[in-house]
Structures are given as C-alpha cells and as structure tokens.
Coordinates of N, CA and C in Angstrom, one line a residue:
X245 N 83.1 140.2 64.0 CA 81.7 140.5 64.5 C 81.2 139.2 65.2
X246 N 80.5 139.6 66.4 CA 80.3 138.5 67.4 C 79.1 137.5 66.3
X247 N 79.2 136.3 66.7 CA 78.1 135.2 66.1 C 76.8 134.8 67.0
X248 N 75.9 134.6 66.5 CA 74.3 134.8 67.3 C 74.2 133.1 67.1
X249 N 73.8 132.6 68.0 CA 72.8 131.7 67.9 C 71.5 131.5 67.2
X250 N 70.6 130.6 67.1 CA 69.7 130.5 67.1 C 68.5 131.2 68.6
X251 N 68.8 130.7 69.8 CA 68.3 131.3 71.0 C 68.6 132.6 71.2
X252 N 69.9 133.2 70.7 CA 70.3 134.8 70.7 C 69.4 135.5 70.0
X253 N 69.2 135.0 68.7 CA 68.1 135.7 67.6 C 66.6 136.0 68.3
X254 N 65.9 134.9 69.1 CA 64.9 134.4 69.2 C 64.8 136.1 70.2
X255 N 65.4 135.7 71.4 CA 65.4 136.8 72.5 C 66.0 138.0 71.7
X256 N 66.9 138.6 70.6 CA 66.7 139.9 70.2 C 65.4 140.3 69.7
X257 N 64.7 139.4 68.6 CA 63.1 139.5 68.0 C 62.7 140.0 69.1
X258 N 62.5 139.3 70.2 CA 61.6 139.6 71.4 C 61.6 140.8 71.8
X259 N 62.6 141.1 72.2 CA 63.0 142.8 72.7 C 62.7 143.7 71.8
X260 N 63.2 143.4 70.9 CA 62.6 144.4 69.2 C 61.0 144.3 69.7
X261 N 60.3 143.6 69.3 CA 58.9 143.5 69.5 C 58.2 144.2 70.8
X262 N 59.1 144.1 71.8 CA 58.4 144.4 73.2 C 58.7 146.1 73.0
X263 N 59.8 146.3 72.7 CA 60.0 148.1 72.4 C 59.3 148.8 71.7
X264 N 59.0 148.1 70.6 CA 57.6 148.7 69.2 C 56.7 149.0 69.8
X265 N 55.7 147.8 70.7 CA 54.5 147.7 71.1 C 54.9 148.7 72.2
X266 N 55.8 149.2 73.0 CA 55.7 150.4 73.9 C 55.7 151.4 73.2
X267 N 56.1 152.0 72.1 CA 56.2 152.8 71.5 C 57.8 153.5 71.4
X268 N 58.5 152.8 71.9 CA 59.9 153.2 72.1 C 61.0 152.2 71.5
X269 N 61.5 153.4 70.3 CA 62.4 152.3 68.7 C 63.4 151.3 70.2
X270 N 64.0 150.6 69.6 CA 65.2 149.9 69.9 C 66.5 151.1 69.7
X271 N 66.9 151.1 70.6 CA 68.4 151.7 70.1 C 69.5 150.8 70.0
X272 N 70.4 151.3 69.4 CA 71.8 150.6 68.9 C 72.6 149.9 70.1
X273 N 72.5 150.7 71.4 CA 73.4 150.7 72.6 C 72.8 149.4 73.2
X274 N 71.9 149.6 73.1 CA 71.0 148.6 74.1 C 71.3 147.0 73.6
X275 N 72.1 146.8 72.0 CA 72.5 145.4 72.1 C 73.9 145.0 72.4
X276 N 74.2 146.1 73.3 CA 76.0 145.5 73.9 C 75.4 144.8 74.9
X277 N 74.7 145.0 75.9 CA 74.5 143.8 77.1 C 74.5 142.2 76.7
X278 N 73.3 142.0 75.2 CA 73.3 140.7 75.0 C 74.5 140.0 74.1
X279 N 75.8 141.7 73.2 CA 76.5 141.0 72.7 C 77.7 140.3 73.5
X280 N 77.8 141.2 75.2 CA 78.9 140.8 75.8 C 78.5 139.4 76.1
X281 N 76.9 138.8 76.7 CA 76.5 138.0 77.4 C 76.9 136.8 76.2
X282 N 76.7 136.9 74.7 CA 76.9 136.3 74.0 C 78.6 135.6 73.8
X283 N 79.5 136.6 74.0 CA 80.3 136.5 73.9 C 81.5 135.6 75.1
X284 N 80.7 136.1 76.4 CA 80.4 135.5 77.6 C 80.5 134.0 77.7
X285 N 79.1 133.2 76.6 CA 79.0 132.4 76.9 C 80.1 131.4 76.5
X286 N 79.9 131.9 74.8 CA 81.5 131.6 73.8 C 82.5 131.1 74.3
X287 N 83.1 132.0 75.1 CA 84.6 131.6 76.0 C 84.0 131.1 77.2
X288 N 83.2 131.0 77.8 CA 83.0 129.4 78.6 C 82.8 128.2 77.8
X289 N 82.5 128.3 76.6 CA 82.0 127.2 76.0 C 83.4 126.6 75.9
X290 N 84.2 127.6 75.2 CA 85.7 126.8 75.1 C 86.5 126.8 75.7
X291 N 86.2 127.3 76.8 CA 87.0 127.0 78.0 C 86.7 125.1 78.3
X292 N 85.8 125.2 78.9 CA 84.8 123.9 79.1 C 85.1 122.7 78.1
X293 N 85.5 123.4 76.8 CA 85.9 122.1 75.9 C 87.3 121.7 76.2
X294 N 88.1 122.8 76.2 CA 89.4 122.8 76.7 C 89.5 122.1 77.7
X295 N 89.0 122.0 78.8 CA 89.2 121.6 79.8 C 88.3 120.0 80.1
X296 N 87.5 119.6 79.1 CA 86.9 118.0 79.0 C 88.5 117.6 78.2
X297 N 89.3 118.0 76.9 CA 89.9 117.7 76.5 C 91.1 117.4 77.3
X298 N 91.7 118.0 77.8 CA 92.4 117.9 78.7 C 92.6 116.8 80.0
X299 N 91.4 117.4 80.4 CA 90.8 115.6 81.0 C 91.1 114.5 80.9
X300 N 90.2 114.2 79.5 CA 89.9 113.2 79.1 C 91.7 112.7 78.4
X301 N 92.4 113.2 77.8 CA 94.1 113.2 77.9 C 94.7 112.8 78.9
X302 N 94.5 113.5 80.0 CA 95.5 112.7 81.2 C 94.5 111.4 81.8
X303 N 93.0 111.4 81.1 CA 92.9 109.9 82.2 C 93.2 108.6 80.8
X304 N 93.3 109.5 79.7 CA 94.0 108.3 78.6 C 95.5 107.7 79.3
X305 N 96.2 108.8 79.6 CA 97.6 108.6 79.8 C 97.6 107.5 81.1
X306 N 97.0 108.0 82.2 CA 96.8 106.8 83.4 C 96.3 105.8 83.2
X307 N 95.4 105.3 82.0 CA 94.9 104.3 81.5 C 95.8 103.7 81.3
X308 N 97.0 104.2 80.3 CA 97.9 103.2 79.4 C 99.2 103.4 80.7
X309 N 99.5 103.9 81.8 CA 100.2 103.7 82.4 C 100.3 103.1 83.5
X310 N 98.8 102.5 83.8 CA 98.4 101.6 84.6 C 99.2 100.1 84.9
X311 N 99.5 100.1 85.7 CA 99.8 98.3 86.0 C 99.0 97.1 86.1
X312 N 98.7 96.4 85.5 CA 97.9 95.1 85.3 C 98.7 93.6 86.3
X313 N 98.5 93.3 87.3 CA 99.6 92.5 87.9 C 98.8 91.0 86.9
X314 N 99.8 90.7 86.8 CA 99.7 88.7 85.9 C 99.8 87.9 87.4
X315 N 101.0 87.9 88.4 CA 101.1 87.0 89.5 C 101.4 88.3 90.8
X316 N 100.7 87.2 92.1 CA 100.2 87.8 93.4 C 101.0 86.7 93.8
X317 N 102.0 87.0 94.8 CA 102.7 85.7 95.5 C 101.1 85.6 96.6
X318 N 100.7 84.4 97.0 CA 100.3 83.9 97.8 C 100.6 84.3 99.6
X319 N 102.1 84.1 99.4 CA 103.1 84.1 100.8 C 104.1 85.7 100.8
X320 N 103.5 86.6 99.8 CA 104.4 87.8 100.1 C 104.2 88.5 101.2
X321 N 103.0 88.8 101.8 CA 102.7 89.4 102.9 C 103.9 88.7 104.6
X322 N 103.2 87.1 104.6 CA 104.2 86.4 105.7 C 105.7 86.8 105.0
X323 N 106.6 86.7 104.1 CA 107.4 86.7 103.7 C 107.9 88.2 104.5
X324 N 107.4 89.1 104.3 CA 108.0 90.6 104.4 C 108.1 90.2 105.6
X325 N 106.8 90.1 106.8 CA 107.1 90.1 108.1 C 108.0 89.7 108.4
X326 N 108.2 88.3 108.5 CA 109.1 87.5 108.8 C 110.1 87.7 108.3
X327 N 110.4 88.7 107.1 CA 112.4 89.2 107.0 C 112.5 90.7 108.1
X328 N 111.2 91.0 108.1 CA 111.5 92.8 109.2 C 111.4 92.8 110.3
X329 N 110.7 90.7 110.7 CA 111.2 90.9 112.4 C 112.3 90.2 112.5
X330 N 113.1 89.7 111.8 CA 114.5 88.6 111.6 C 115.4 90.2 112.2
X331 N 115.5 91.0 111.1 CA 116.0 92.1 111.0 C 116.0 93.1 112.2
X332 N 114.8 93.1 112.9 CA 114.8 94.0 113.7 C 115.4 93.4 115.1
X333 N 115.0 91.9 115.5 CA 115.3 91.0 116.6 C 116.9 90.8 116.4
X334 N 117.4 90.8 115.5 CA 118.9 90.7 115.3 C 119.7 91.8 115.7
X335 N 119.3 92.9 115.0 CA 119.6 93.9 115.1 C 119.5 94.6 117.2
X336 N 118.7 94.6 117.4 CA 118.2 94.8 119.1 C 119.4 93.5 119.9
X337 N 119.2 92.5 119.3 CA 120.1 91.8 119.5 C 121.8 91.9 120.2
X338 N 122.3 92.2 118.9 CA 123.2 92.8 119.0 C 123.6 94.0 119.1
X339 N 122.7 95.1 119.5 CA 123.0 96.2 120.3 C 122.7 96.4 121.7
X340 N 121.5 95.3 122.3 CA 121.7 95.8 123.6 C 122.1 93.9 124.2
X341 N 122.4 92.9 123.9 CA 122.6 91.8 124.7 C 124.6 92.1 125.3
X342 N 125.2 92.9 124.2 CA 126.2 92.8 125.1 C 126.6 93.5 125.9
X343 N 126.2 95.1 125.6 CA 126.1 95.7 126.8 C 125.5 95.3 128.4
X344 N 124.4 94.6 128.1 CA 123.9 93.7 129.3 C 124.7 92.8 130.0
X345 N 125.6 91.8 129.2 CA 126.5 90.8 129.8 C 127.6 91.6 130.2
X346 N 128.4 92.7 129.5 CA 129.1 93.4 130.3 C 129.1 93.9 131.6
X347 N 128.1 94.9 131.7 CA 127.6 95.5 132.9 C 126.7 94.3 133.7
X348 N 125.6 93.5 133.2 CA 124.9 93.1 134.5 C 126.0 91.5 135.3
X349 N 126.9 91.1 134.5 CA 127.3 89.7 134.9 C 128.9 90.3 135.3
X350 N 129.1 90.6 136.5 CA 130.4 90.9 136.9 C 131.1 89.9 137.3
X351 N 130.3 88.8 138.0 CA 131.3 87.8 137.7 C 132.0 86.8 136.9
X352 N 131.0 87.0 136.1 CA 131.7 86.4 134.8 C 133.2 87.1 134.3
X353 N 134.6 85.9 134.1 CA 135.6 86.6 133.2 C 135.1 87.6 132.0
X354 N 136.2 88.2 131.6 CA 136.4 88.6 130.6 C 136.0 87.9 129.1
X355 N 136.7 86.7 129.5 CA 136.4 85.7 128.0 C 135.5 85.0 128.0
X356 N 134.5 84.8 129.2 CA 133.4 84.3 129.2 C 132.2 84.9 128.3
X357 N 132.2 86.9 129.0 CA 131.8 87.6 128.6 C 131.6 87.6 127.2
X358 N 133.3 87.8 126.6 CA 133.2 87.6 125.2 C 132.5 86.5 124.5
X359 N 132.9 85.7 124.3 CA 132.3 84.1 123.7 C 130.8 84.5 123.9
X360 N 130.1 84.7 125.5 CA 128.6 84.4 125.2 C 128.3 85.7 124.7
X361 N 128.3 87.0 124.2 CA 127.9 88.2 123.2 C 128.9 87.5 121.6
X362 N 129.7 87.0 121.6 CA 130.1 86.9 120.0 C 129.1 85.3 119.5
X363 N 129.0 84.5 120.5 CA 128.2 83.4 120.0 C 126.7 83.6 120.3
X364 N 126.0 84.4 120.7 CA 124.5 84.9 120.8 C 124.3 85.9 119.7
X365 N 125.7 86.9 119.2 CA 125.4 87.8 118.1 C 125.6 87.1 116.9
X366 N 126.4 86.2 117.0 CA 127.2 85.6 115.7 C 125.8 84.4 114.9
X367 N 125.1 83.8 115.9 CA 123.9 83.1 115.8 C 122.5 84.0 115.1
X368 N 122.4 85.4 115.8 CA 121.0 85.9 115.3 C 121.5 86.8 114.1
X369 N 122.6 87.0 113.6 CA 123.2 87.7 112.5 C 123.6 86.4 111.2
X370 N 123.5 85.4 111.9 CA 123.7 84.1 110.6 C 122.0 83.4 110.2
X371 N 121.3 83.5 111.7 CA 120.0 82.6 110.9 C 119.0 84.1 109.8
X372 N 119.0 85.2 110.3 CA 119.0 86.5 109.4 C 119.3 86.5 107.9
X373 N 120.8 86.3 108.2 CA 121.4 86.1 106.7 C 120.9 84.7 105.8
X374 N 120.6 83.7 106.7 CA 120.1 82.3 106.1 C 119.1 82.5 105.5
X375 N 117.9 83.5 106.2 CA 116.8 83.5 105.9 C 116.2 84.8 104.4
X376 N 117.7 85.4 104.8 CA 117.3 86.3 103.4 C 117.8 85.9 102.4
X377 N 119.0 85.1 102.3 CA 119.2 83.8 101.2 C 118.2 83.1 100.9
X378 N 117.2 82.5 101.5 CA 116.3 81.8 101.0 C 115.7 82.7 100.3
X379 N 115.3 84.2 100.9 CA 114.0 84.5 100.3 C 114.1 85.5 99.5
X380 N 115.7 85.9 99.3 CA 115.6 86.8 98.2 C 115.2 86.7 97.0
X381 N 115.0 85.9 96.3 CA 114.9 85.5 94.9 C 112.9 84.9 94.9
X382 N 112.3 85.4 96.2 CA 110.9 85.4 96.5 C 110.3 86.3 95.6
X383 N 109.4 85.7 94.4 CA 109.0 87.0 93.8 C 107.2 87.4 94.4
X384 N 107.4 88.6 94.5 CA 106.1 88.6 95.4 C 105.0 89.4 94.3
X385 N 105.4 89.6 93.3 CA 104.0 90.0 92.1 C 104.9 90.3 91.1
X386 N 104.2 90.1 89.8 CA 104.5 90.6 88.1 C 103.7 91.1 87.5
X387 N 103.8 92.6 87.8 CA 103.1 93.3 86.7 C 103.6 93.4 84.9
X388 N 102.3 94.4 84.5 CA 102.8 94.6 83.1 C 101.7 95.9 83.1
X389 N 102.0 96.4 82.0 CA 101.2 97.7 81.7 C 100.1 97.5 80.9
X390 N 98.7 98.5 80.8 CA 97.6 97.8 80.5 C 97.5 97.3 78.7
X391 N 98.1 98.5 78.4 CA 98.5 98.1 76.8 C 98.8 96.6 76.8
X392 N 100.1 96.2 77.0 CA 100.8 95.3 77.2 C 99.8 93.9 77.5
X393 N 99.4 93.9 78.8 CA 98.5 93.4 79.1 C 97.1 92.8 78.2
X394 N 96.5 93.8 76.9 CA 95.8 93.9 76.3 C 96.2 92.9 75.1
X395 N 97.4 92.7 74.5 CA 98.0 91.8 74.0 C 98.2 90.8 74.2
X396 N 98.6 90.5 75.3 CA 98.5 88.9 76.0 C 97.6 88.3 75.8
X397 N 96.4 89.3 76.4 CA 94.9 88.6 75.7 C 94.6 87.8 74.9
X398 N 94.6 89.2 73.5 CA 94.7 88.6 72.5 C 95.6 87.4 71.8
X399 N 96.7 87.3 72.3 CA 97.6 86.2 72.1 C 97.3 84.7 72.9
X400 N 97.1 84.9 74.1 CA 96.1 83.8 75.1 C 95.1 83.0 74.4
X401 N 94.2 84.0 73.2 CA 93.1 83.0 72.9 C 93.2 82.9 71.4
X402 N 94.4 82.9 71.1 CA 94.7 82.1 69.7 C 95.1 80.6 70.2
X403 N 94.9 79.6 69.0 CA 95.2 78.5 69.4 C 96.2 78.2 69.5
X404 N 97.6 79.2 68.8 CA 98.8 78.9 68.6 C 99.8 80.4 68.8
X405 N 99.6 80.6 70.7 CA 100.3 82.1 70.5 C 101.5 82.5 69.4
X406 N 101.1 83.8 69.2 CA 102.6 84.2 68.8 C 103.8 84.8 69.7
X407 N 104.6 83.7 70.5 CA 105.1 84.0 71.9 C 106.6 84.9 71.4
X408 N 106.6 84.9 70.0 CA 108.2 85.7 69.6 C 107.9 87.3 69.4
X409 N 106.6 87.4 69.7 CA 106.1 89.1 69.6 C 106.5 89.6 70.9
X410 N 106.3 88.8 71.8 CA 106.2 89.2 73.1 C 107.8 89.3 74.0
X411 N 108.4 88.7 72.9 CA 110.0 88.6 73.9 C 110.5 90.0 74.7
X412 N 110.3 91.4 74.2 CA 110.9 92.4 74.3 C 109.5 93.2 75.2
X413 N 108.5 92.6 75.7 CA 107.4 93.5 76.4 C 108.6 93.3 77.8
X414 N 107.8 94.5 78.8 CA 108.4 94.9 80.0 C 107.0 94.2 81.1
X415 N 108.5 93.6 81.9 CA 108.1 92.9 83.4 C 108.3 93.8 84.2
X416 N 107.1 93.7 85.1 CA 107.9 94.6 86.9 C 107.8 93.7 87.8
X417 N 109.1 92.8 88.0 CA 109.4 91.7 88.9 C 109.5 92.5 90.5
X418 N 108.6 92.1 91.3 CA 108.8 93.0 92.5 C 109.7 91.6 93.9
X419 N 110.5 92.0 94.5 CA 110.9 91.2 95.4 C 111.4 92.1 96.6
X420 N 111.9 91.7 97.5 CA 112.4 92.1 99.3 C 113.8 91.9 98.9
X421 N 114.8 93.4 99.3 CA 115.9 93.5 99.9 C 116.2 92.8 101.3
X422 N 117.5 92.8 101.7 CA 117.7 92.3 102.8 C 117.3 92.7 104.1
X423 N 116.4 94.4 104.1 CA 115.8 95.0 104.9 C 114.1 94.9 105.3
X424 N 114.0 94.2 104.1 CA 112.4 94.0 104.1 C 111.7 94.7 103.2
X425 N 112.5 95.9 102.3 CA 112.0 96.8 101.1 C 111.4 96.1 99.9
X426 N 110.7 97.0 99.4 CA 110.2 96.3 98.3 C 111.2 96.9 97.0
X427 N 111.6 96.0 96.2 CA 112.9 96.3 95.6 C 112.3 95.7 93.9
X428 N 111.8 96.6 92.6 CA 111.9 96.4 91.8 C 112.7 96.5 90.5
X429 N 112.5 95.2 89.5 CA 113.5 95.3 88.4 C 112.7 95.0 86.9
X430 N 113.4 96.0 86.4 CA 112.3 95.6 85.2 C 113.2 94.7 84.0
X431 N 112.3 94.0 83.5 CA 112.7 92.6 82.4 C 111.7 92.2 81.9
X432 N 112.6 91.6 80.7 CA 111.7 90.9 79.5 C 111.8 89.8 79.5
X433 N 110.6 89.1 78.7 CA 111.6 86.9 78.1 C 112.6 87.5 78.0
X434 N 113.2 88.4 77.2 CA 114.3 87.8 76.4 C 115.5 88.1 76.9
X435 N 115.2 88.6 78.3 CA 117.1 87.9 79.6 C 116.6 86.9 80.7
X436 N 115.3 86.2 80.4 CA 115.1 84.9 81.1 C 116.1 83.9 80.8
X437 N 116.6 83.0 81.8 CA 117.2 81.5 81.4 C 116.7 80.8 82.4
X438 N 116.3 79.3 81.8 CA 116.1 78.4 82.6 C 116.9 77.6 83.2
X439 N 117.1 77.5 84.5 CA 118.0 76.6 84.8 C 117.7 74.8 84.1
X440 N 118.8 74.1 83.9 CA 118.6 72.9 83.0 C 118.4 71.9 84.4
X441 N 118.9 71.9 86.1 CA 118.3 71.2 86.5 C 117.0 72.0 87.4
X442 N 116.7 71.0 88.8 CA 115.6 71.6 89.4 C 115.9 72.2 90.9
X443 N 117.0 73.4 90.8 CA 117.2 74.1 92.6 C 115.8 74.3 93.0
X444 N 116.6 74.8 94.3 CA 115.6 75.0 95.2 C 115.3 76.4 95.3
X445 N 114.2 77.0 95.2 CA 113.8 78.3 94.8 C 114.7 79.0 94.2
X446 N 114.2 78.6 93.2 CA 114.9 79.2 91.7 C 114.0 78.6 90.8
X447 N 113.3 79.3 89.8 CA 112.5 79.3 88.8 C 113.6 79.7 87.7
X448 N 113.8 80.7 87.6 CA 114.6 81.2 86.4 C 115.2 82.1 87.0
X449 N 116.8 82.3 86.0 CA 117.3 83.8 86.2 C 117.3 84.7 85.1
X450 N 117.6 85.9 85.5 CA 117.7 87.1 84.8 C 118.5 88.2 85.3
X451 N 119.5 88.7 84.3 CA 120.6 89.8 84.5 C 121.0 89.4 86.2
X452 N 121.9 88.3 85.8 CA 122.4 87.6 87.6 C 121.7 87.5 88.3
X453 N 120.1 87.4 88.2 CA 119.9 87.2 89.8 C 118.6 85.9 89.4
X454 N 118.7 85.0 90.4 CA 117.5 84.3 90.4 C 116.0 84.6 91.0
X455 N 114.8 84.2 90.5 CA 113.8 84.8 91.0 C 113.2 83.0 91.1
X456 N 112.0 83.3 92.2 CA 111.4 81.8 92.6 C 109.8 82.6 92.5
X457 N 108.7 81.4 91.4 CA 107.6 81.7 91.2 C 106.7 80.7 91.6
X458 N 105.6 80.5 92.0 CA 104.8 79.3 91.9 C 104.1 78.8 90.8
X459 N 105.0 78.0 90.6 CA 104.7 77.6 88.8 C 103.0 77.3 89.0
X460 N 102.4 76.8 89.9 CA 100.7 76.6 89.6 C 100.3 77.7 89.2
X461 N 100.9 79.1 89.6 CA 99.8 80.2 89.5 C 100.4 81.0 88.5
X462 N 101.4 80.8 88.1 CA 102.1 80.8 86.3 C 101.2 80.1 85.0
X463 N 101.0 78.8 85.3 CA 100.7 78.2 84.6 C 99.0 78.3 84.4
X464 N 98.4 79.0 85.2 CA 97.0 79.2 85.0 C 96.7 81.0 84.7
X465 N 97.6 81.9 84.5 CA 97.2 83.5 84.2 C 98.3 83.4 82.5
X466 N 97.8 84.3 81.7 CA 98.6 84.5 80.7 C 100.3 84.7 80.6
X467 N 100.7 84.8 82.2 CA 101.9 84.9 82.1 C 102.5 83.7 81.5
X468 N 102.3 83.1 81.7 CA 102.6 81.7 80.8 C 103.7 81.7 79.4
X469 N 102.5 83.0 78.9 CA 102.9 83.4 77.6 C 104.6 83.9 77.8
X470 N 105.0 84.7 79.0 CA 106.2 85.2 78.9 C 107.1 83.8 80.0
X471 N 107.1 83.3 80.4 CA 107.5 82.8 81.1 C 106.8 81.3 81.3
X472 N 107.2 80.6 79.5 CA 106.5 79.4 79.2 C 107.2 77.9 79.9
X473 N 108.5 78.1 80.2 CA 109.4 77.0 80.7 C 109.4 76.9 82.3
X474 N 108.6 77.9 82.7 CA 108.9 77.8 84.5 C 107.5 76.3 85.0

C-alpha cells in the first residue's frame, strides 16, 4: 500500500471537506490521481538520492586519484623546447642539406660532396645526441597522489618524521625522451641510491637510470621526506 506524507494527508482532508460542503460524497476512484502523484514523487525522490550518491562516489574517487605535484622543475618548459628544436633542425638537416650539395654544387667532386653532407650531418646528429645526454636525467615535476600527499603532511610537522613509513609510497617522476615526449616512471625511496660522489646532473638513481633535481626546491617542499639525501 502506497505511503502518505504528512502534506499528502493535509490535501486529501481538503478534498474530503471541499466535496461534503458541495454536497457530493468523495468517491473511491477519485484517490488514484493523488495516489499515482504520490507515488510519482517517491521514485523521483530515489532516483535523486541515487543519483547525489553516485555523484558524490565518483568525485570521492577523483579526489583520491588526484595528483598533488611536491617539485615543478623551474627550467622544464626551456628544456622541452630546446630538445624539439635540436630534433627537428637535425632532422631537416639531414634530409634536405644533402640533397642540396648534390644537385645544387656540380662542380664540386664527388668526395667533396661527400665529406661536406657527412661532416654537416655527422655535426647536427652529435650536438643533438650531446644535448639529450645532458638532459635526459632532467626531472621536470614529482607528483604523488592526494592521499599520499595527506601523509607527508602529517609526517612534515612532527618533530621527528617517521621517514620508514614512507619508503614504499608511489612517485610520478616525469622527464623528456629523446624526442621531446613527456616520459613517465613510477618509484618509491626504496629503489633510490645515492651516488657517494658529486656528478654532474645526477641527483640520485633509480631502476638504472639517473634523475637530476634542484636540491633548493627539494629541500624546501615535503619531498624532503622521500628523498632526504639529495
């Protein structure tokens, strides 16, 4: 049997009363209109809950899946450019400079020809390569997830972290392929090592590969906490 409200009741009294005073009983039939409207309302109501629940569930789930960055390289912006015009000027390079000395320099020998396209290509395909050696190991941000993030906090403003809780939380070290892509890897402290002396961009490695941070801006965000020796 459908269930009444308190405002359902109020407006049946009413109708009851308004029919008496005409002189004409209430009939039986006459309360399907307000029981469908009643019933009507019901399943919107839980529709409506259904669907705040629901809601409010996936913007939990985006909450805790959120990324919190700890470090912003400074120089990642110049960094990308300057590997995608290396890349691109090399590249142009060596597809259209030797066609050019072939066809436009006819009187140049043969082996002239050769030497200036293998020493003009062999030049913008090595300072390329030189330059993505230096900067592969550029880390250009370290995220963490907001949970994650939420702990550091708390660990940050004790006076004596508990930094062995934290060994197994997840890094998203982001850095540049040799193309200029943005290329991420995920890691914890606990496949950090420190190199024992002081290279040259190289901070720490992890699972073979070296990463370069600016220890000032390490040393002032809670990353600290994971990456206490850089």
């Amino acid at each position: 049997a459908p269930r009444f409200n308190s405002s359902d009741m109020l407006i049946v009294r009413s109708i009851g009363r308004a029919a008496v005073s005409r002189g004409s009983p209430l009939k039986t039939g006459s309360f399907t209109p307000l029981v469908q409207r009643a019933n009507l309302g019901t399943s919107f109501q839980q529709q409506n809950l259904r669907w705040q629940s629901t809601t409010s569930t996936d913007q939990e789930s985006k909450d805790a899946s959120a990324q919190i960055a700890l470090y912003d390289s400074p120089l990642k912006r110049s960094v990308r450019v300057l590997k995608v015009l290396s890349v691109n000027s090399a590249t142009l390079t060596m597809a259209l400079l030797p066609p050019s000395i072939f066809i436009g320099r006819e009187d140049l020998p043969l082996a002239g020809k050769l030497a200036i396209s293998v020493t003009v290509c062999g030049f913008a395909g090595l300072t390329t390569a030189v330059l993505h050696w230096v900067t592969k190991s550029y880390v250009r941000s370290i995220t963490v997830s907001a949970e994650d993030y939420a702990q550091l906090e708390v660990e940050a403003m004790k006076e004596t972290p508990n930094t062995d809780s934290l060994l197994d939380m997840q890094m998203t070290v982001e850095t540049l392929n040799f193309f200029g892509f943005k290329k991420q890897v995920q890691l914890t402290p606990r496949d950090v090592v420190y190199p024992t002396d002081n290279p040259a961009f190289r901070s720490f490695q992890a699972k073979d590969n070296w990463y370069f941070v600016h220890d000032n801006l390490v040393h002032d965000s809670v990353l600290r906490l994971l990456l206490p020796r850089v």
